[in-house]
Amino acid sequence: MASDNFFGGTGKPQQEVVAGDSRVQLWTKRKSDSQNLTELQESWCTRYWTSYRARVTELTDPVDWWRANEVVPEIFKVIETILPRHIIGMFSGPEPFSCQATTGAGEEYEQKVQSLLMYWMERDKLFPKMYECVKYLGVMGHVWGKVTWKTEVGDKVRDVPVDLVDDFGNPSLDDQGRQRVTVEQQISPETTYDDPTFDWVDLFHGWPDPTGNNRWFIEQIGVNLDQLLETNREMKVYHNLELIQATSTLPTDTTSDFGNEQNTVEGISNDLTKMSNDGPAVRLWQCWGWVPPSQRGPDGCAQRLVVIANGTLVIRDDMMPTPDLRIPYFPIKSIPIPRRLYGESIIRYIGPLADQMNRIENWRMDEVLLNIWGQYI
């Protein structure tokens, strides 16, 4: 089972976890304030995705049944041409990440650090993550990067020697008087990953500080209740999980489900991908950042991680579990615009030209059809 570093406790007492307290009000207001800015960006996202996927808008007038209505995948070609060059520019060199020793005596340590970075890239499967991230970045113009510490615990089958016994419970010996043994398979937990990890958050599941000061960030994640309970049995960082079932009776919120925004354009029903297909779903807000003195808890730390379930129940409130007490999110912009929080997509500039090219191509086909079948149309 995998978990990010915020699943690890700090060993210090937490605030009492109750429902409907001032912490929920604070982060709900912050999310609402951020959403007012995010909506300006989201209004373009459907258009960007539709252009990239070359989706056809069906003609509604029955008399236009004969008209051409095709989309030339020009936007798709542009994005898929830029993407490999972007990725190759990042990973084509022998040392995508470099380090340099400050003195000659540190050259050996420099080589070890370099080797560790290359090993981490392989372990974290950074290339496929970055490939998908850069593609989303090229289409939407903006994405949120996230670097945390990831601990993954999995089950491993081991062959364990076991002494054989006879029907009376006595050791079973061979002809030479030696103990007979056999091998049994046992399942035991093992830490399979315990390193930094890179991930990215799309525009519909992250709410940044709209002032641009990066004082706080909210990420929305959809999980299954059974998965959350299993994680807590291992990490023991959440509280009052028995109250989540009551909050799950609220209307279903599909914004925490996988790919639901793109599914709307693709025509895929949310019923096929929603988290609740595998049991009760829980919508988590991971709220990172500065809080006022009245909400800092016994440890007095101003930088906190507050986890809110289904928008009503605080199930964790702890010191921010990052080494430098900084938010682990950072903006990645396709086209940076000065003094703007969000980057811009290249489709914003080439989209109108591509639309015009589609219209001209369809007009040409209409003209051909009229010349050939004009008497029947």
mmCIF file of C-alpha atoms in Angstrom:
data_model
loop_
_atom_site.group_PDB
_atom_site.id
_atom_site.type_symbol
_atom_site.label_atom_id
_atom_site.label_comp_id
_atom_site.label_asym_id
_atom_site.label_seq_id
_atom_site.Cartn_x
_atom_site.Cartn_y
_atom_site.Cartn_z
ATOM 1 C CA MET A 1 0.000 0.000 0.000
ATOM 2 C CA ALA A 2 1.377 3.400 -0.927
ATOM 3 C CA SER A 3 1.216 6.625 1.031
ATOM 4 C CA ASP A 4 2.826 10.046 0.853
ATOM 5 C CA ASN A 5 4.873 11.474 3.675
ATOM 6 C CA PHE A 6 1.860 13.255 5.196
ATOM 7 C CA PHE A 7 0.610 9.836 6.363
ATOM 8 C CA GLY A 8 3.520 9.706 8.795
ATOM 9 C CA GLY A 9 2.857 11.113 12.245
ATOM 10 C CA THR A 10 5.105 13.580 14.039
ATOM 11 C CA GLY A 11 4.766 12.018 17.471
ATOM 12 C CA LYS A 12 3.320 15.237 18.905
ATOM 13 C CA PRO A 13 -0.209 15.694 20.261
ATOM 14 C CA GLN A 14 -2.803 16.828 17.754
ATOM 15 C CA GLN A 15 -5.759 19.110 18.182
ATOM 16 C CA GLU A 16 -9.039 17.531 19.129
ATOM 17 C CA VAL A 17 -10.767 16.478 15.914
ATOM 18 C CA VAL A 18 -14.386 17.599 15.722
ATOM 19 C CA ALA A 19 -16.857 18.252 12.942
ATOM 20 C CA GLY A 20 -17.970 21.696 11.816
ATOM 21 C CA ASP A 21 -15.294 23.674 13.662
ATOM 22 C CA SER A 22 -13.506 26.889 12.672
ATOM 23 C CA ARG A 23 -10.869 24.968 10.716
ATOM 24 C CA VAL A 24 -13.519 23.717 8.289
ATOM 25 C CA GLN A 25 -14.844 27.253 7.923
ATOM 26 C CA LEU A 26 -11.358 28.667 7.270
ATOM 27 C CA TRP A 27 -10.413 26.177 4.574
ATOM 28 C CA THR A 28 -13.868 26.216 2.978
ATOM 29 C CA LYS A 29 -13.615 29.984 2.590
ATOM 30 C CA ARG A 30 -10.092 29.710 1.196
ATOM 31 C CA LYS A 31 -11.209 27.118 -1.314
ATOM 32 C CA SER A 32 -14.131 29.327 -2.351
ATOM 33 C CA ASP A 33 -11.856 32.361 -2.790
ATOM 34 C CA SER A 34 -9.451 30.335 -4.908
ATOM 35 C CA GLN A 35 -12.280 28.859 -6.978
ATOM 36 C CA ASN A 36 -13.353 32.365 -8.036
ATOM 37 C CA LEU A 37 -9.953 32.771 -9.722
ATOM 38 C CA THR A 38 -9.698 29.180 -10.904
ATOM 39 C CA GLU A 39 -13.010 29.422 -12.766
ATOM 40 C CA LEU A 40 -11.474 31.975 -15.118
ATOM 41 C CA GLN A 41 -8.896 29.362 -16.104
ATOM 42 C CA GLU A 42 -11.336 26.461 -16.143
ATOM 43 C CA SER A 43 -13.600 28.281 -18.594
ATOM 44 C CA TRP A 44 -10.940 27.736 -21.271
ATOM 45 C CA CYS A 45 -10.042 24.179 -20.330
ATOM 46 C CA THR A 46 -12.980 22.492 -22.083
ATOM 47 C CA ARG A 47 -12.181 24.376 -25.281
ATOM 48 C CA TYR A 48 -8.490 23.437 -25.067
ATOM 49 C CA TRP A 49 -9.255 19.755 -24.535
ATOM 50 C CA THR A 50 -11.875 19.716 -27.305
ATOM 51 C CA SER A 51 -9.400 21.264 -29.735
ATOM 52 C CA TYR A 52 -6.627 18.859 -28.814
ATOM 53 C CA ARG A 53 -8.892 15.829 -29.181
ATOM 54 C CA ALA A 54 -10.324 17.178 -32.483
ATOM 55 C CA ARG A 55 -13.860 16.666 -31.243
ATOM 56 C CA VAL A 56 -16.592 17.370 -33.791
ATOM 57 C CA THR A 57 -19.543 19.579 -32.844
ATOM 58 C CA GLU A 58 -22.595 18.008 -34.417
ATOM 59 C CA LEU A 59 -24.756 20.145 -36.701
ATOM 60 C CA THR A 60 -28.226 20.631 -35.223
ATOM 61 C CA ASP A 61 -30.176 21.870 -38.247
ATOM 62 C CA PRO A 62 -31.644 18.940 -40.257
ATOM 63 C CA VAL A 63 -31.264 20.852 -43.518
ATOM 64 C CA ASP A 64 -27.482 20.800 -43.077
ATOM 65 C CA TRP A 65 -27.298 17.016 -43.349
ATOM 66 C CA TRP A 66 -25.161 17.237 -46.474
ATOM 67 C CA ARG A 67 -22.638 19.774 -45.213
ATOM 68 C CA ALA A 68 -19.098 18.728 -44.342
ATOM 69 C CA ASN A 69 -18.385 18.825 -40.624
ATOM 70 C CA GLU A 70 -14.855 17.598 -40.095
ATOM 71 C CA VAL A 71 -12.070 18.815 -37.827
ATOM 72 C CA VAL A 72 -8.510 18.898 -39.084
ATOM 73 C CA PRO A 73 -6.345 17.680 -36.136
ATOM 74 C CA GLU A 74 -3.978 20.629 -36.394
ATOM 75 C CA ILE A 75 -3.930 21.305 -32.647
ATOM 76 C CA PHE A 76 -3.187 17.654 -31.964
ATOM 77 C CA LYS A 77 -0.284 17.781 -34.426
ATOM 78 C CA VAL A 78 1.178 20.880 -32.792
ATOM 79 C CA ILE A 79 0.997 19.467 -29.258
ATOM 80 C CA GLU A 80 2.391 16.068 -30.259
ATOM 81 C CA THR A 81 5.229 17.776 -32.153
ATOM 82 C CA ILE A 82 6.248 19.991 -29.251
ATOM 83 C CA LEU A 83 5.916 17.271 -26.607
ATOM 84 C CA PRO A 84 8.762 14.949 -27.744
ATOM 85 C CA ARG A 85 11.120 17.886 -28.159
ATOM 86 C CA HIS A 86 10.261 19.113 -24.681
ATOM 87 C CA ILE A 87 10.806 15.690 -23.120
ATOM 88 C CA ILE A 88 13.995 14.991 -25.091
ATOM 89 C CA GLY A 89 15.344 18.349 -23.982
ATOM 90 C CA MET A 90 14.809 17.303 -20.373
ATOM 91 C CA PHE A 91 16.048 13.697 -20.493
ATOM 92 C CA SER A 92 18.281 13.313 -23.556
ATOM 93 C CA GLY A 93 21.477 14.318 -21.771
ATOM 94 C CA PRO A 94 23.471 11.769 -19.797
ATOM 95 C CA GLU A 95 22.890 13.815 -16.636
ATOM 96 C CA PRO A 96 19.361 15.258 -16.493
ATOM 97 C CA PHE A 97 20.097 16.250 -12.894
ATOM 98 C CA SER A 98 23.570 17.472 -12.073
ATOM 99 C CA CYS A 99 25.432 18.282 -8.889
ATOM 100 C CA GLN A 100 28.820 19.828 -8.322
ATOM 101 C CA ALA A 101 31.198 19.532 -5.396
ATOM 102 C CA THR A 102 32.486 22.766 -3.863
ATOM 103 C CA THR A 103 35.969 21.353 -3.277
ATOM 104 C CA GLY A 104 38.183 18.719 -4.863
ATOM 105 C CA ALA A 105 37.781 16.501 -1.832
ATOM 106 C CA GLY A 106 34.064 16.311 -2.452
ATOM 107 C CA GLU A 107 34.255 14.812 -5.928
ATOM 108 C CA GLU A 108 33.673 11.287 -4.647
ATOM 109 C CA TYR A 109 30.591 12.449 -2.741
ATOM 110 C CA GLU A 110 29.454 14.281 -5.882
ATOM 111 C CA GLN A 111 29.532 11.045 -7.848
ATOM 112 C CA LYS A 112 27.544 9.246 -5.156
ATOM 113 C CA VAL A 113 24.875 11.949 -5.148
ATOM 114 C CA GLN A 114 24.697 11.846 -8.937
ATOM 115 C CA SER A 115 24.320 8.080 -8.854
ATOM 116 C CA LEU A 116 21.589 8.402 -6.208
ATOM 117 C CA LEU A 117 19.648 10.878 -8.360
ATOM 118 C CA MET A 118 19.776 8.579 -11.384
ATOM 119 C CA TYR A 119 18.696 5.640 -9.222
ATOM 120 C CA TRP A 120 15.767 7.668 -7.874
ATOM 121 C CA MET A 121 14.610 8.543 -11.396
ATOM 122 C CA GLU A 122 14.476 4.849 -12.202
ATOM 123 C CA ARG A 123 12.739 3.886 -8.944
ATOM 124 C CA ASP A 124 10.135 6.635 -9.107
ATOM 125 C CA LYS A 125 9.368 5.966 -12.789
ATOM 126 C CA LEU A 126 9.841 9.678 -13.350
ATOM 127 C CA PHE A 127 9.837 9.573 -17.149
ATOM 128 C CA PRO A 128 6.241 8.306 -17.696
ATOM 129 C CA LYS A 129 4.954 10.691 -15.008
ATOM 130 C CA MET A 130 6.744 13.637 -16.565
ATOM 131 C CA TYR A 131 5.589 12.659 -20.056
ATOM 132 C CA GLU A 132 1.943 12.773 -19.030
ATOM 133 C CA CYS A 133 2.488 15.936 -16.989
ATOM 134 C CA VAL A 134 4.108 17.802 -19.894
ATOM 135 C CA LYS A 135 1.351 16.695 -22.267
ATOM 136 C CA TYR A 136 -1.332 18.029 -19.908
ATOM 137 C CA LEU A 137 0.772 21.183 -19.544
ATOM 138 C CA GLY A 138 0.916 21.669 -23.314
ATOM 139 C CA VAL A 139 -2.849 21.332 -23.659
ATOM 140 C CA MET A 140 -4.052 23.237 -20.599
ATOM 141 C CA GLY A 141 -1.133 25.628 -20.197
ATOM 142 C CA HIS A 142 -0.698 25.017 -16.471
ATOM 143 C CA VAL A 143 -0.210 22.159 -14.044
ATOM 144 C CA TRP A 144 0.767 21.875 -10.382
ATOM 145 C CA GLY A 145 3.872 19.860 -9.545
ATOM 146 C CA LYS A 146 4.106 18.038 -6.228
ATOM 147 C CA VAL A 147 7.147 16.504 -4.527
ATOM 148 C CA THR A 148 6.662 14.527 -1.318
ATOM 149 C CA TRP A 149 8.203 11.564 0.435
ATOM 150 C CA LYS A 150 6.511 8.323 -0.475
ATOM 151 C CA THR A 151 6.450 5.153 1.614
ATOM 152 C CA GLU A 152 5.108 2.030 -0.017
ATOM 153 C CA VAL A 153 4.535 -1.163 1.953
ATOM 154 C CA GLY A 154 3.692 -4.349 0.097
ATOM 155 C CA ASP A 155 3.375 -8.058 0.781
ATOM 156 C CA LYS A 156 6.192 -10.389 -0.198
ATOM 157 C CA VAL A 157 6.110 -14.171 -0.389
ATOM 158 C CA ARG A 158 9.070 -15.844 1.333
ATOM 159 C CA ASP A 159 10.150 -19.474 1.415
ATOM 160 C CA VAL A 160 10.627 -20.455 5.062
ATOM 161 C CA PRO A 161 12.157 -23.818 6.104
ATOM 162 C CA VAL A 162 9.942 -25.802 8.482
ATOM 163 C CA ASP A 163 10.924 -28.923 10.438
ATOM 164 C CA LEU A 164 8.752 -31.952 9.729
ATOM 165 C CA VAL A 165 7.152 -33.933 12.554
ATOM 166 C CA ASP A 166 5.550 -37.375 12.621
ATOM 167 C CA ASP A 167 1.996 -38.225 13.599
ATOM 168 C CA PHE A 168 2.933 -38.124 17.295
ATOM 169 C CA GLY A 169 4.497 -34.653 17.128
ATOM 170 C CA ASN A 170 8.058 -35.924 17.275
ATOM 171 C CA PRO A 171 10.792 -34.685 14.911
ATOM 172 C CA SER A 172 10.805 -36.618 11.646
ATOM 173 C CA LEU A 173 14.269 -38.020 10.874
ATOM 174 C CA ASP A 174 15.679 -39.523 7.694
ATOM 175 C CA ASP A 175 17.677 -42.791 7.440
ATOM 176 C CA GLN A 176 20.831 -41.017 8.571
ATOM 177 C CA GLY A 177 19.189 -39.454 11.607
ATOM 178 C CA ARG A 178 18.954 -35.936 10.210
ATOM 179 C CA GLN A 179 15.944 -33.694 10.635
ATOM 180 C CA ARG A 180 13.576 -33.685 7.696
ATOM 181 C CA VAL A 181 12.632 -30.214 6.540
ATOM 182 C CA THR A 182 10.223 -28.740 4.032
ATOM 183 C CA VAL A 183 9.600 -25.268 2.670
ATOM 184 C CA GLU A 184 6.465 -23.252 3.314
ATOM 185 C CA GLN A 185 5.494 -19.970 1.774
ATOM 186 C CA GLN A 186 4.726 -17.138 4.165
ATOM 187 C CA ILE A 187 3.480 -13.649 3.371
ATOM 188 C CA SER A 188 5.190 -10.822 5.237
ATOM 189 C CA PRO A 189 5.025 -7.016 4.857
ATOM 190 C CA GLU A 190 8.002 -5.286 3.344
ATOM 191 C CA THR A 191 8.834 -1.672 2.561
ATOM 192 C CA THR A 192 9.173 -1.624 -1.200
ATOM 193 C CA TYR A 193 9.621 2.139 -1.665
ATOM 194 C CA ASP A 194 10.857 4.800 0.741
ATOM 195 C CA ASP A 195 12.091 7.749 -1.319
ATOM 196 C CA PRO A 196 10.990 11.118 -2.709
ATOM 197 C CA THR A 197 8.345 11.019 -5.404
ATOM 198 C CA PHE A 198 7.097 13.429 -8.045
ATOM 199 C CA ASP A 199 3.450 13.774 -8.965
ATOM 200 C CA TRP A 200 1.254 16.388 -10.594
ATOM 201 C CA VAL A 201 -2.175 17.849 -9.885
ATOM 202 C CA ASP A 202 -4.546 18.985 -12.627
ATOM 203 C CA LEU A 203 -6.410 22.273 -12.608
ATOM 204 C CA PHE A 204 -9.654 20.763 -11.335
ATOM 205 C CA HIS A 205 -8.255 19.200 -8.162
ATOM 206 C CA GLY A 206 -5.986 21.956 -6.822
ATOM 207 C CA TRP A 207 -6.812 25.343 -5.288
ATOM 208 C CA PRO A 208 -3.816 27.670 -4.744
ATOM 209 C CA ASP A 209 -3.463 30.854 -2.759
ATOM 210 C CA PRO A 210 -5.009 33.370 -5.213
ATOM 211 C CA THR A 211 -2.691 36.145 -4.001
ATOM 212 C CA GLY A 212 0.285 34.356 -5.531
ATOM 213 C CA ASN A 213 2.192 34.299 -2.220
ATOM 214 C CA ASN A 214 1.966 30.490 -2.007
ATOM 215 C CA ARG A 215 0.947 30.593 1.660
ATOM 216 C CA TRP A 216 -1.480 27.680 1.300
ATOM 217 C CA PHE A 217 -2.737 25.072 -1.136
ATOM 218 C CA ILE A 218 -5.707 22.680 -1.176
ATOM 219 C CA GLU A 219 -5.694 19.407 -3.083
ATOM 220 C CA GLN A 220 -8.838 17.321 -3.465
ATOM 221 C CA ILE A 221 -8.414 13.552 -3.595
ATOM 222 C CA GLY A 222 -11.025 10.849 -3.956
ATOM 223 C CA VAL A 223 -10.413 7.675 -1.982
ATOM 224 C CA ASN A 224 -12.358 4.617 -0.964
ATOM 225 C CA LEU A 225 -13.414 4.375 2.691
ATOM 226 C CA ASP A 226 -11.969 0.879 3.047
ATOM 227 C CA GLN A 227 -8.686 2.097 1.597
ATOM 228 C CA LEU A 228 -8.612 4.978 4.070
ATOM 229 C CA LEU A 229 -9.279 2.640 7.005
ATOM 230 C CA GLU A 230 -6.519 0.281 5.876
ATOM 231 C CA THR A 231 -4.059 3.154 5.593
ATOM 232 C CA ASN A 232 -4.946 4.343 9.074
ATOM 233 C CA ARG A 233 -4.417 0.875 10.547
ATOM 234 C CA GLU A 234 -0.829 1.064 9.341
ATOM 235 C CA MET A 235 -0.048 4.764 9.895
ATOM 236 C CA LYS A 236 -2.455 5.695 12.727
ATOM 237 C CA VAL A 237 -2.703 9.384 11.815
ATOM 238 C CA TYR A 238 -6.446 9.855 11.280
ATOM 239 C CA HIS A 239 -9.158 10.196 13.919
ATOM 240 C CA ASN A 240 -12.917 9.791 14.111
ATOM 241 C CA LEU A 241 -13.085 7.832 10.882
ATOM 242 C CA GLU A 242 -16.244 6.169 12.185
ATOM 243 C CA LEU A 243 -18.017 9.509 11.610
ATOM 244 C CA ILE A 244 -17.195 9.561 7.895
ATOM 245 C CA GLN A 245 -19.976 7.129 7.040
ATOM 246 C CA ALA A 246 -22.534 9.670 8.239
ATOM 247 C CA THR A 247 -21.051 12.431 6.065
ATOM 248 C CA SER A 248 -21.054 10.093 3.044
ATOM 249 C CA THR A 249 -24.834 10.453 2.809
ATOM 250 C CA LEU A 250 -24.273 13.874 1.249
ATOM 251 C CA PRO A 251 -24.950 14.241 -2.512
ATOM 252 C CA THR A 252 -22.267 12.521 -4.574
ATOM 253 C CA ASP A 253 -19.464 14.841 -5.658
ATOM 254 C CA THR A 254 -17.794 13.440 -8.777
ATOM 255 C CA THR A 255 -15.141 16.175 -8.941
ATOM 256 C CA SER A 256 -12.810 13.954 -6.938
ATOM 257 C CA ASP A 257 -13.140 11.053 -9.382
ATOM 258 C CA PHE A 258 -10.580 10.104 -12.006
ATOM 259 C CA GLY A 259 -10.609 12.157 -15.198
ATOM 260 C CA ASN A 260 -14.191 13.310 -14.839
ATOM 261 C CA GLU A 261 -13.583 16.704 -16.506
ATOM 262 C CA GLN A 262 -12.151 15.141 -19.654
ATOM 263 C CA ASN A 263 -14.861 12.471 -19.516
ATOM 264 C CA THR A 264 -17.442 15.206 -20.016
ATOM 265 C CA VAL A 265 -15.876 16.129 -23.353
ATOM 266 C CA GLU A 266 -15.297 12.507 -24.306
ATOM 267 C CA GLY A 267 -18.894 11.552 -23.542
ATOM 268 C CA ILE A 268 -17.903 8.986 -20.898
ATOM 269 C CA SER A 269 -20.413 8.567 -18.092
ATOM 270 C CA ASN A 270 -19.130 9.364 -14.597
ATOM 271 C CA ASP A 271 -20.827 6.177 -13.416
ATOM 272 C CA LEU A 272 -18.049 4.197 -15.106
ATOM 273 C CA THR A 273 -15.161 5.845 -13.244
ATOM 274 C CA LYS A 274 -16.553 7.072 -9.945
ATOM 275 C CA MET A 275 -14.826 5.988 -6.738
ATOM 276 C CA SER A 276 -18.048 4.743 -5.143
ATOM 277 C CA ASN A 277 -18.145 1.774 -7.541
ATOM 278 C CA ASP A 278 -15.766 0.000 -5.163
ATOM 279 C CA GLY A 279 -17.447 0.941 -1.901
ATOM 280 C CA PRO A 280 -18.254 4.186 -0.041
ATOM 281 C CA ALA A 281 -16.228 7.053 -1.494
ATOM 282 C CA VAL A 282 -14.622 9.791 0.601
ATOM 283 C CA ARG A 283 -13.669 13.227 -0.700
ATOM 284 C CA LEU A 284 -10.533 14.452 1.065
ATOM 285 C CA TRP A 285 -9.255 18.008 1.138
ATOM 286 C CA GLN A 286 -5.551 18.062 1.931
ATOM 287 C CA CYS A 287 -5.088 21.604 3.200
ATOM 288 C CA TRP A 288 -1.468 22.714 3.415
ATOM 289 C CA GLY A 289 -0.231 26.053 4.701
ATOM 290 C CA TRP A 290 -0.324 28.875 7.186
ATOM 291 C CA VAL A 291 -3.119 29.125 9.751
ATOM 292 C CA PRO A 292 -3.917 31.882 12.294
ATOM 293 C CA PRO A 293 -2.698 31.527 15.915
ATOM 294 C CA SER A 294 -6.069 30.324 17.169
ATOM 295 C CA GLN A 295 -5.794 27.157 15.045
ATOM 296 C CA ARG A 296 -2.177 26.143 15.625
ATOM 297 C CA GLY A 297 -2.815 23.433 18.179
ATOM 298 C CA PRO A 298 -0.582 22.302 21.077
ATOM 299 C CA ASP A 299 2.626 22.290 19.028
ATOM 300 C CA GLY A 300 2.171 25.987 18.104
ATOM 301 C CA CYS A 301 3.326 25.457 14.501
ATOM 302 C CA ALA A 302 1.828 27.899 11.996
ATOM 303 C CA GLN A 303 2.475 25.684 8.958
ATOM 304 C CA ARG A 304 -0.013 22.825 9.134
ATOM 305 C CA LEU A 305 -1.585 19.978 7.224
ATOM 306 C CA VAL A 306 -5.336 19.740 7.813
ATOM 307 C CA VAL A 307 -7.239 16.878 6.202
ATOM 308 C CA ILE A 308 -10.995 17.383 5.856
ATOM 309 C CA ALA A 309 -13.310 14.547 4.837
ATOM 310 C CA ASN A 310 -16.364 15.291 2.678
ATOM 311 C CA GLY A 311 -16.037 19.005 3.351
ATOM 312 C CA THR A 312 -17.353 18.757 6.911
ATOM 313 C CA LEU A 313 -15.150 16.585 9.144
ATOM 314 C CA VAL A 314 -11.558 17.281 10.194
ATOM 315 C CA ILE A 315 -9.808 13.932 10.499
ATOM 316 C CA ARG A 316 -6.256 15.199 10.853
ATOM 317 C CA ASP A 317 -4.584 18.408 11.997
ATOM 318 C CA ASP A 318 -0.820 18.219 12.369
ATOM 319 C CA MET A 319 2.389 20.125 11.785
ATOM 320 C CA MET A 320 3.202 20.187 8.079
ATOM 321 C CA PRO A 321 5.277 17.015 7.545
ATOM 322 C CA THR A 322 7.872 18.488 5.189
ATOM 323 C CA PRO A 323 11.534 18.975 6.175
ATOM 324 C CA ASP A 324 11.465 22.737 5.558
ATOM 325 C CA LEU A 325 7.821 23.324 6.558
ATOM 326 C CA ARG A 326 7.060 24.489 3.029
ATOM 327 C CA ILE A 327 4.155 23.613 0.761
ATOM 328 C CA PRO A 328 5.162 20.733 -1.550
ATOM 329 C CA TYR A 329 3.312 22.197 -4.562
ATOM 330 C CA PHE A 330 4.764 24.449 -7.244
ATOM 331 C CA PRO A 331 3.399 25.888 -10.531
ATOM 332 C CA ILE A 332 4.539 24.619 -13.931
ATOM 333 C CA LYS A 333 3.590 27.005 -16.739
ATOM 334 C CA SER A 334 3.604 26.415 -20.483
ATOM 335 C CA ILE A 335 3.629 30.134 -21.343
ATOM 336 C CA PRO A 336 4.327 32.281 -18.256
ATOM 337 C CA ILE A 337 2.407 35.547 -18.173
ATOM 338 C CA PRO A 338 4.001 38.261 -15.986
ATOM 339 C CA ARG A 339 2.167 38.854 -12.711
ATOM 340 C CA ARG A 340 -0.316 36.032 -13.385
ATOM 341 C CA LEU A 341 -0.710 32.990 -11.183
ATOM 342 C CA TYR A 342 -1.641 30.650 -14.036
ATOM 343 C CA GLY A 343 0.262 29.981 -17.224
ATOM 344 C CA GLU A 344 -1.308 30.134 -20.671
ATOM 345 C CA SER A 345 -1.795 27.420 -23.257
ATOM 346 C CA ILE A 346 -0.419 27.699 -26.772
ATOM 347 C CA ILE A 347 -3.915 26.752 -27.986
ATOM 348 C CA ARG A 348 -5.101 30.179 -26.833
ATOM 349 C CA TYR A 349 -3.084 31.683 -29.706
ATOM 350 C CA ILE A 350 -3.193 29.035 -32.434
ATOM 351 C CA GLY A 351 -6.769 27.914 -31.763
ATOM 352 C CA PRO A 352 -8.543 30.680 -33.750
ATOM 353 C CA LEU A 353 -6.323 30.045 -36.764
ATOM 354 C CA ALA A 354 -7.030 26.313 -36.581
ATOM 355 C CA ASP A 355 -10.774 27.007 -36.372
ATOM 356 C CA GLN A 356 -10.565 29.180 -39.448
ATOM 357 C CA MET A 357 -8.691 26.456 -41.323
ATOM 358 C CA ASN A 358 -11.420 23.950 -40.400
ATOM 359 C CA ARG A 359 -14.117 26.269 -41.731
ATOM 360 C CA ILE A 360 -12.286 26.783 -45.017
ATOM 361 C CA GLU A 361 -11.744 23.055 -45.490
ATOM 362 C CA ASN A 362 -15.413 22.327 -44.841
ATOM 363 C CA TRP A 363 -16.495 25.110 -47.230
ATOM 364 C CA ARG A 364 -14.325 23.599 -49.949
ATOM 365 C CA MET A 365 -15.951 20.196 -49.447
ATOM 366 C CA ASP A 366 -19.396 21.822 -49.504
ATOM 367 C CA GLU A 367 -18.529 23.451 -52.824
ATOM 368 C CA VAL A 368 -17.460 20.115 -54.291
ATOM 369 C CA LEU A 369 -20.681 18.442 -53.174
ATOM 370 C CA LEU A 370 -22.774 21.272 -54.604
ATOM 371 C CA ASN A 371 -21.025 21.051 -57.969
ATOM 372 C CA ILE A 372 -21.619 17.299 -58.190
ATOM 373 C CA TRP A 373 -24.944 16.753 -56.431
ATOM 374 C CA GLY A 374 -26.393 20.248 -56.470
ATOM 375 C CA GLN A 375 -29.556 19.175 -58.262
ATOM 376 C CA TYR A 376 -30.343 16.663 -55.517
ATOM 377 C CA ILE A 377 -29.564 18.837 -52.501
#
